[in-house]
Amino acid sequence: MRYIDRVDAGRQLADSLGHLAGLRPVVLGIPRGGVIVAFQVARALEVPLDFVVVRPLVLPSPPEAAFGAITEDGVRLTDPALRYAADVPAVQAAEVAALQGQVHHYRAGRPPTCLSGRTVIVVDDGITTGYTALAAYRAAQLRGAARTVLAVPVGPARTVAELRGYTHEVICPRTPPVLGSLSDWYTDFAPPHTGEVAGLLDRATRLAVHQG
């Protein structure tokens, strides 16, 4: 069964996270699509929203192959089988530059939310290989999170099961044996604009000030 869009996915995902509301968690969305899902989760739980920039590392030559992910906190995951491919240095350099640009754009002078000792919910719009989600999880741990939960609307059963072996908790309402493409699980999976994501982060900041 498809989600209508990322907003619908976020609202449905929030229904599976009510047991965490009393812990007053911080929600971390992964730009770009993950922030749209995360905004709905944070609003439903009435908790702060922040983000963590993660860039997937993908070899460009066909067939495209993901070999890892990097985060703004310096976390770097790579597949040992592909890390020495000829294209890897160029891919990594390009993604580091793109990552720095995203951090500057989305942070807009706001300091990262303190995660020390907090429960953190890392949210994306779906899982494929698991590199991005695991890198974000480790970034939250690096920032001092006491407990980190990965929460996504959909992901392949095998990958979700593997992630449960590395994390405190994984919430994923739909775990098909074969995922296909993430877009297959949404009626509308149009790429969000950077302005839309930045706008949601601004709204979340204003809501947090009002709630405080």
mmCIF file of C-alpha atoms in Angstrom:
data_model
loop_
_atom_site.group_PDB
_atom_site.id
_atom_site.type_symbol
_atom_site.label_atom_id
_atom_site.label_comp_id
_atom_site.label_asym_id
_atom_site.label_seq_id
_atom_site.Cartn_x
_atom_site.Cartn_y
_atom_site.Cartn_z
ATOM 1 C CA MET A 1 0.000 0.000 0.000
ATOM 2 C CA ARG A 2 1.431 3.323 -1.080
ATOM 3 C CA TYR A 3 1.817 6.490 0.929
ATOM 4 C CA ILE A 4 0.219 9.527 -0.675
ATOM 5 C CA ASP A 5 3.367 11.611 -0.214
ATOM 6 C CA ARG A 6 6.017 12.330 2.422
ATOM 7 C CA VAL A 7 3.570 14.296 4.557
ATOM 8 C CA ASP A 8 1.239 11.296 4.690
ATOM 9 C CA ALA A 9 4.191 9.012 5.435
ATOM 10 C CA GLY A 10 5.286 11.244 8.304
ATOM 11 C CA ARG A 11 1.841 11.296 9.860
ATOM 12 C CA GLN A 12 1.527 7.523 9.649
ATOM 13 C CA LEU A 13 5.055 7.019 10.965
ATOM 14 C CA ALA A 14 4.271 9.232 13.956
ATOM 15 C CA ASP A 15 1.502 6.808 14.910
ATOM 16 C CA SER A 16 4.198 4.160 15.467
ATOM 17 C CA LEU A 17 6.305 6.440 17.661
ATOM 18 C CA GLY A 18 3.870 7.444 20.377
ATOM 19 C CA HIS A 19 5.682 5.278 22.933
ATOM 20 C CA LEU A 20 8.640 7.671 22.703
ATOM 21 C CA ALA A 21 6.730 10.919 23.279
ATOM 22 C CA GLY A 22 7.152 10.820 27.053
ATOM 23 C CA LEU A 23 10.932 10.721 26.644
ATOM 24 C CA ARG A 24 10.875 14.169 25.000
ATOM 25 C CA PRO A 25 13.089 13.088 22.105
ATOM 26 C CA VAL A 26 14.749 15.215 19.481
ATOM 27 C CA VAL A 27 13.816 14.367 15.882
ATOM 28 C CA LEU A 28 16.604 14.521 13.298
ATOM 29 C CA GLY A 29 15.522 14.596 9.660
ATOM 30 C CA ILE A 30 17.863 13.686 6.813
ATOM 31 C CA PRO A 31 17.627 16.304 4.025
ATOM 32 C CA ARG A 32 16.040 16.532 1.749
ATOM 33 C CA GLY A 33 13.013 14.199 1.778
ATOM 34 C CA GLY A 34 13.581 12.966 5.302
ATOM 35 C CA VAL A 35 13.014 16.443 6.743
ATOM 36 C CA ILE A 36 9.484 16.526 5.314
ATOM 37 C CA VAL A 37 8.673 13.213 7.000
ATOM 38 C CA ALA A 38 10.474 14.282 10.187
ATOM 39 C CA PHE A 39 8.547 17.555 10.422
ATOM 40 C CA GLN A 40 5.279 15.638 10.682
ATOM 41 C CA VAL A 41 6.758 13.320 13.317
ATOM 42 C CA ALA A 42 8.088 16.197 15.414
ATOM 43 C CA ARG A 43 4.813 18.098 15.162
ATOM 44 C CA ALA A 44 2.758 15.042 16.175
ATOM 45 C CA LEU A 45 4.996 14.320 19.167
ATOM 46 C CA GLU A 46 5.394 18.039 19.970
ATOM 47 C CA VAL A 47 9.170 17.780 20.204
ATOM 48 C CA PRO A 48 12.134 19.643 18.638
ATOM 49 C CA LEU A 49 13.193 19.063 15.041
ATOM 50 C CA ASP A 50 16.737 19.368 13.734
ATOM 51 C CA PHE A 51 18.606 17.723 10.869
ATOM 52 C CA VAL A 52 21.740 15.806 10.056
ATOM 53 C CA VAL A 53 23.169 16.062 6.548
ATOM 54 C CA VAL A 54 24.168 12.712 5.091
ATOM 55 C CA ARG A 55 25.455 12.219 1.563
ATOM 56 C CA PRO A 56 25.409 8.769 -0.044
ATOM 57 C CA LEU A 57 28.547 7.655 -1.860
ATOM 58 C CA VAL A 58 27.604 6.161 -5.210
ATOM 59 C CA LEU A 59 29.878 5.002 -8.011
ATOM 60 C CA PRO A 60 28.733 6.706 -11.223
ATOM 61 C CA SER A 61 29.709 4.029 -13.729
ATOM 62 C CA PRO A 62 26.913 1.602 -14.674
ATOM 63 C CA PRO A 63 25.576 -0.219 -12.882
ATOM 64 C CA GLU A 64 25.524 2.456 -10.175
ATOM 65 C CA ALA A 65 26.625 1.017 -6.853
ATOM 66 C CA ALA A 66 26.327 2.611 -3.418
ATOM 67 C CA PHE A 67 29.491 2.060 -1.423
ATOM 68 C CA GLY A 68 28.907 4.177 1.671
ATOM 69 C CA ALA A 69 27.834 7.494 3.160
ATOM 70 C CA ILE A 70 29.342 10.535 4.873
ATOM 71 C CA THR A 71 27.866 12.972 7.409
ATOM 72 C CA GLU A 72 28.451 16.546 8.491
ATOM 73 C CA ASP A 73 29.895 15.208 11.775
ATOM 74 C CA GLY A 74 32.707 13.377 10.008
ATOM 75 C CA VAL A 75 31.159 9.906 10.040
ATOM 76 C CA ARG A 76 32.267 7.956 6.984
ATOM 77 C CA LEU A 77 30.996 4.487 6.096
ATOM 78 C CA THR A 78 32.398 2.591 3.132
ATOM 79 C CA ASP A 79 31.963 -0.866 1.678
ATOM 80 C CA PRO A 80 35.354 -2.610 1.866
ATOM 81 C CA ALA A 81 34.637 -4.342 -1.426
ATOM 82 C CA LEU A 82 34.260 -1.051 -3.319
ATOM 83 C CA ARG A 83 36.355 1.493 -1.417
ATOM 84 C CA TYR A 84 39.352 1.061 -3.745
ATOM 85 C CA ALA A 85 37.434 1.486 -7.015
ATOM 86 C CA ALA A 86 38.982 4.044 -9.356
ATOM 87 C CA ASP A 87 36.107 6.523 -9.075
ATOM 88 C CA VAL A 88 36.005 6.579 -5.268
ATOM 89 C CA PRO A 89 38.318 9.591 -4.578
ATOM 90 C CA ALA A 90 36.442 11.831 -7.022
ATOM 91 C CA VAL A 91 33.050 10.753 -5.677
ATOM 92 C CA GLN A 92 34.110 11.390 -2.091
ATOM 93 C CA ALA A 93 35.537 14.835 -2.894
ATOM 94 C CA ALA A 94 32.364 15.877 -4.734
ATOM 95 C CA GLU A 95 30.096 14.671 -1.936
ATOM 96 C CA VAL A 96 32.134 16.423 0.766
ATOM 97 C CA ALA A 97 31.737 19.689 -1.132
ATOM 98 C CA ALA A 98 27.999 19.100 -1.602
ATOM 99 C CA LEU A 99 27.628 18.204 2.074
ATOM 100 C CA GLN A 100 29.316 21.400 3.225
ATOM 101 C CA GLY A 101 27.049 23.437 0.978
ATOM 102 C CA GLN A 102 23.919 21.795 2.375
ATOM 103 C CA VAL A 103 24.997 22.322 5.971
ATOM 104 C CA HIS A 104 25.630 26.018 5.329
ATOM 105 C CA HIS A 105 22.280 26.443 3.574
ATOM 106 C CA TYR A 106 20.084 24.594 6.042
ATOM 107 C CA ARG A 107 21.828 25.607 9.256
ATOM 108 C CA ALA A 108 21.489 29.305 8.391
ATOM 109 C CA GLY A 109 23.409 30.349 11.482
ATOM 110 C CA ARG A 110 21.415 28.151 13.877
ATOM 111 C CA PRO A 111 23.540 25.977 16.176
ATOM 112 C CA PRO A 112 22.840 22.234 16.150
ATOM 113 C CA THR A 113 20.459 21.048 18.849
ATOM 114 C CA CYS A 114 22.277 19.576 21.830
ATOM 115 C CA LEU A 115 21.732 15.817 21.816
ATOM 116 C CA SER A 116 23.805 14.958 24.878
ATOM 117 C CA GLY A 117 21.911 12.460 27.021
ATOM 118 C CA ARG A 118 18.776 12.713 24.840
ATOM 119 C CA THR A 119 16.679 10.179 23.013
ATOM 120 C CA VAL A 120 16.991 10.911 19.293
ATOM 121 C CA ILE A 121 14.725 9.776 16.463
ATOM 122 C CA VAL A 122 16.528 9.771 13.105
ATOM 123 C CA VAL A 123 13.999 10.018 10.263
ATOM 124 C CA ASP A 124 14.313 9.527 6.520
ATOM 125 C CA ASP A 125 11.754 8.934 3.771
ATOM 126 C CA GLY A 126 12.912 5.341 3.299
ATOM 127 C CA ILE A 127 15.807 2.921 3.423
ATOM 128 C CA THR A 128 17.488 1.197 0.479
ATOM 129 C CA THR A 129 21.037 0.032 1.232
ATOM 130 C CA GLY A 130 21.004 1.279 4.830
ATOM 131 C CA TYR A 131 24.247 3.257 4.567
ATOM 132 C CA THR A 132 22.562 6.648 4.944
ATOM 133 C CA ALA A 133 20.466 5.624 7.947
ATOM 134 C CA LEU A 134 23.377 3.964 9.728
ATOM 135 C CA ALA A 135 25.661 6.942 9.111
ATOM 136 C CA ALA A 136 23.017 9.281 10.561
ATOM 137 C CA TYR A 137 22.604 6.980 13.544
ATOM 138 C CA ARG A 138 26.331 7.087 14.229
ATOM 139 C CA ALA A 139 26.353 10.873 13.842
ATOM 140 C CA ALA A 140 23.689 11.126 16.558
ATOM 141 C CA GLN A 141 25.774 8.878 18.788
ATOM 142 C CA LEU A 142 28.811 11.056 18.133
ATOM 143 C CA ARG A 143 26.803 14.077 19.280
ATOM 144 C CA GLY A 144 26.142 12.350 22.600
ATOM 145 C CA ALA A 145 22.680 10.827 22.149
ATOM 146 C CA ALA A 146 21.852 8.378 24.934
ATOM 147 C CA ARG A 147 19.446 6.380 22.785
ATOM 148 C CA THR A 148 18.884 6.603 19.052
ATOM 149 C CA VAL A 149 15.918 5.249 17.118
ATOM 150 C CA LEU A 150 15.842 4.931 13.340
ATOM 151 C CA ALA A 151 12.361 5.625 11.977
ATOM 152 C CA VAL A 152 11.437 5.318 8.310
ATOM 153 C CA PRO A 153 8.180 4.639 6.457
ATOM 154 C CA VAL A 154 9.511 1.787 4.332
ATOM 155 C CA GLY A 155 12.600 -0.363 3.814
ATOM 156 C CA PRO A 156 13.540 -3.838 2.592
ATOM 157 C CA ALA A 157 13.037 -6.498 5.248
ATOM 158 C CA ARG A 158 16.605 -7.796 5.098
ATOM 159 C CA THR A 159 18.208 -4.359 5.451
ATOM 160 C CA VAL A 160 15.884 -3.374 8.302
ATOM 161 C CA ALA A 161 16.728 -6.614 10.114
ATOM 162 C CA GLU A 162 20.458 -5.945 9.670
ATOM 163 C CA LEU A 163 20.100 -2.381 11.004
ATOM 164 C CA ARG A 164 18.409 -3.700 14.127
ATOM 165 C CA GLY A 165 21.695 -5.422 14.910
ATOM 166 C CA TYR A 166 23.527 -2.074 14.949
ATOM 167 C CA THR A 167 21.006 0.267 16.564
ATOM 168 C CA HIS A 168 18.906 0.674 19.703
ATOM 169 C CA GLU A 169 15.603 0.460 17.828
ATOM 170 C CA VAL A 170 14.292 0.547 14.264
ATOM 171 C CA ILE A 171 10.706 1.560 13.473
ATOM 172 C CA CYS A 172 9.670 0.731 9.922
ATOM 173 C CA PRO A 173 5.959 0.052 9.306
ATOM 174 C CA ARG A 174 6.436 -1.475 5.842
ATOM 175 C CA THR A 175 9.190 -4.003 5.213
ATOM 176 C CA PRO A 176 8.653 -5.727 1.859
ATOM 177 C CA PRO A 177 10.947 -8.621 0.966
ATOM 178 C CA VAL A 178 11.803 -6.781 -2.264
ATOM 179 C CA LEU A 179 11.742 -2.993 -2.136
ATOM 180 C CA GLY A 180 12.217 -2.019 -5.758
ATOM 181 C CA SER A 181 12.491 1.765 -5.861
ATOM 182 C CA LEU A 182 11.432 4.025 -2.995
ATOM 183 C CA SER A 183 9.244 5.904 -5.450
ATOM 184 C CA ASP A 184 7.175 2.726 -5.892
ATOM 185 C CA TRP A 185 5.902 3.232 -2.329
ATOM 186 C CA TYR A 186 4.660 6.787 -2.844
ATOM 187 C CA THR A 187 2.005 8.181 -5.152
ATOM 188 C CA ASP A 188 3.911 11.481 -5.123
ATOM 189 C CA PHE A 189 7.665 11.167 -4.612
ATOM 190 C CA ALA A 190 8.732 14.360 -6.373
ATOM 191 C CA PRO A 191 12.138 15.655 -5.225
ATOM 192 C CA PRO A 192 11.593 18.402 -2.648
ATOM 193 C CA HIS A 193 13.100 21.807 -3.248
ATOM 194 C CA THR A 194 15.828 23.026 -0.908
ATOM 195 C CA GLY A 195 13.642 26.048 -0.135
ATOM 196 C CA GLU A 196 10.814 23.782 1.012
ATOM 197 C CA VAL A 197 13.152 21.945 3.380
ATOM 198 C CA ALA A 198 14.665 25.166 4.740
ATOM 199 C CA GLY A 199 11.180 26.545 5.263
ATOM 200 C CA LEU A 200 10.133 23.560 7.363
ATOM 201 C CA LEU A 201 13.240 23.881 9.498
ATOM 202 C CA ASP A 202 12.456 27.562 10.057
ATOM 203 C CA ARG A 203 8.871 26.688 11.016
ATOM 204 C CA ALA A 204 10.124 24.058 13.433
ATOM 205 C CA THR A 205 12.434 26.605 15.072
ATOM 206 C CA ARG A 206 9.541 29.055 15.523
ATOM 207 C CA LEU A 207 7.309 26.315 16.943
ATOM 208 C CA ALA A 208 10.022 25.308 19.412
ATOM 209 C CA VAL A 209 10.366 28.898 20.622
ATOM 210 C CA HIS A 210 6.595 29.195 20.988
ATOM 211 C CA GLN A 211 6.323 25.893 22.845
ATOM 212 C CA GLY A 212 9.228 26.837 25.096
#
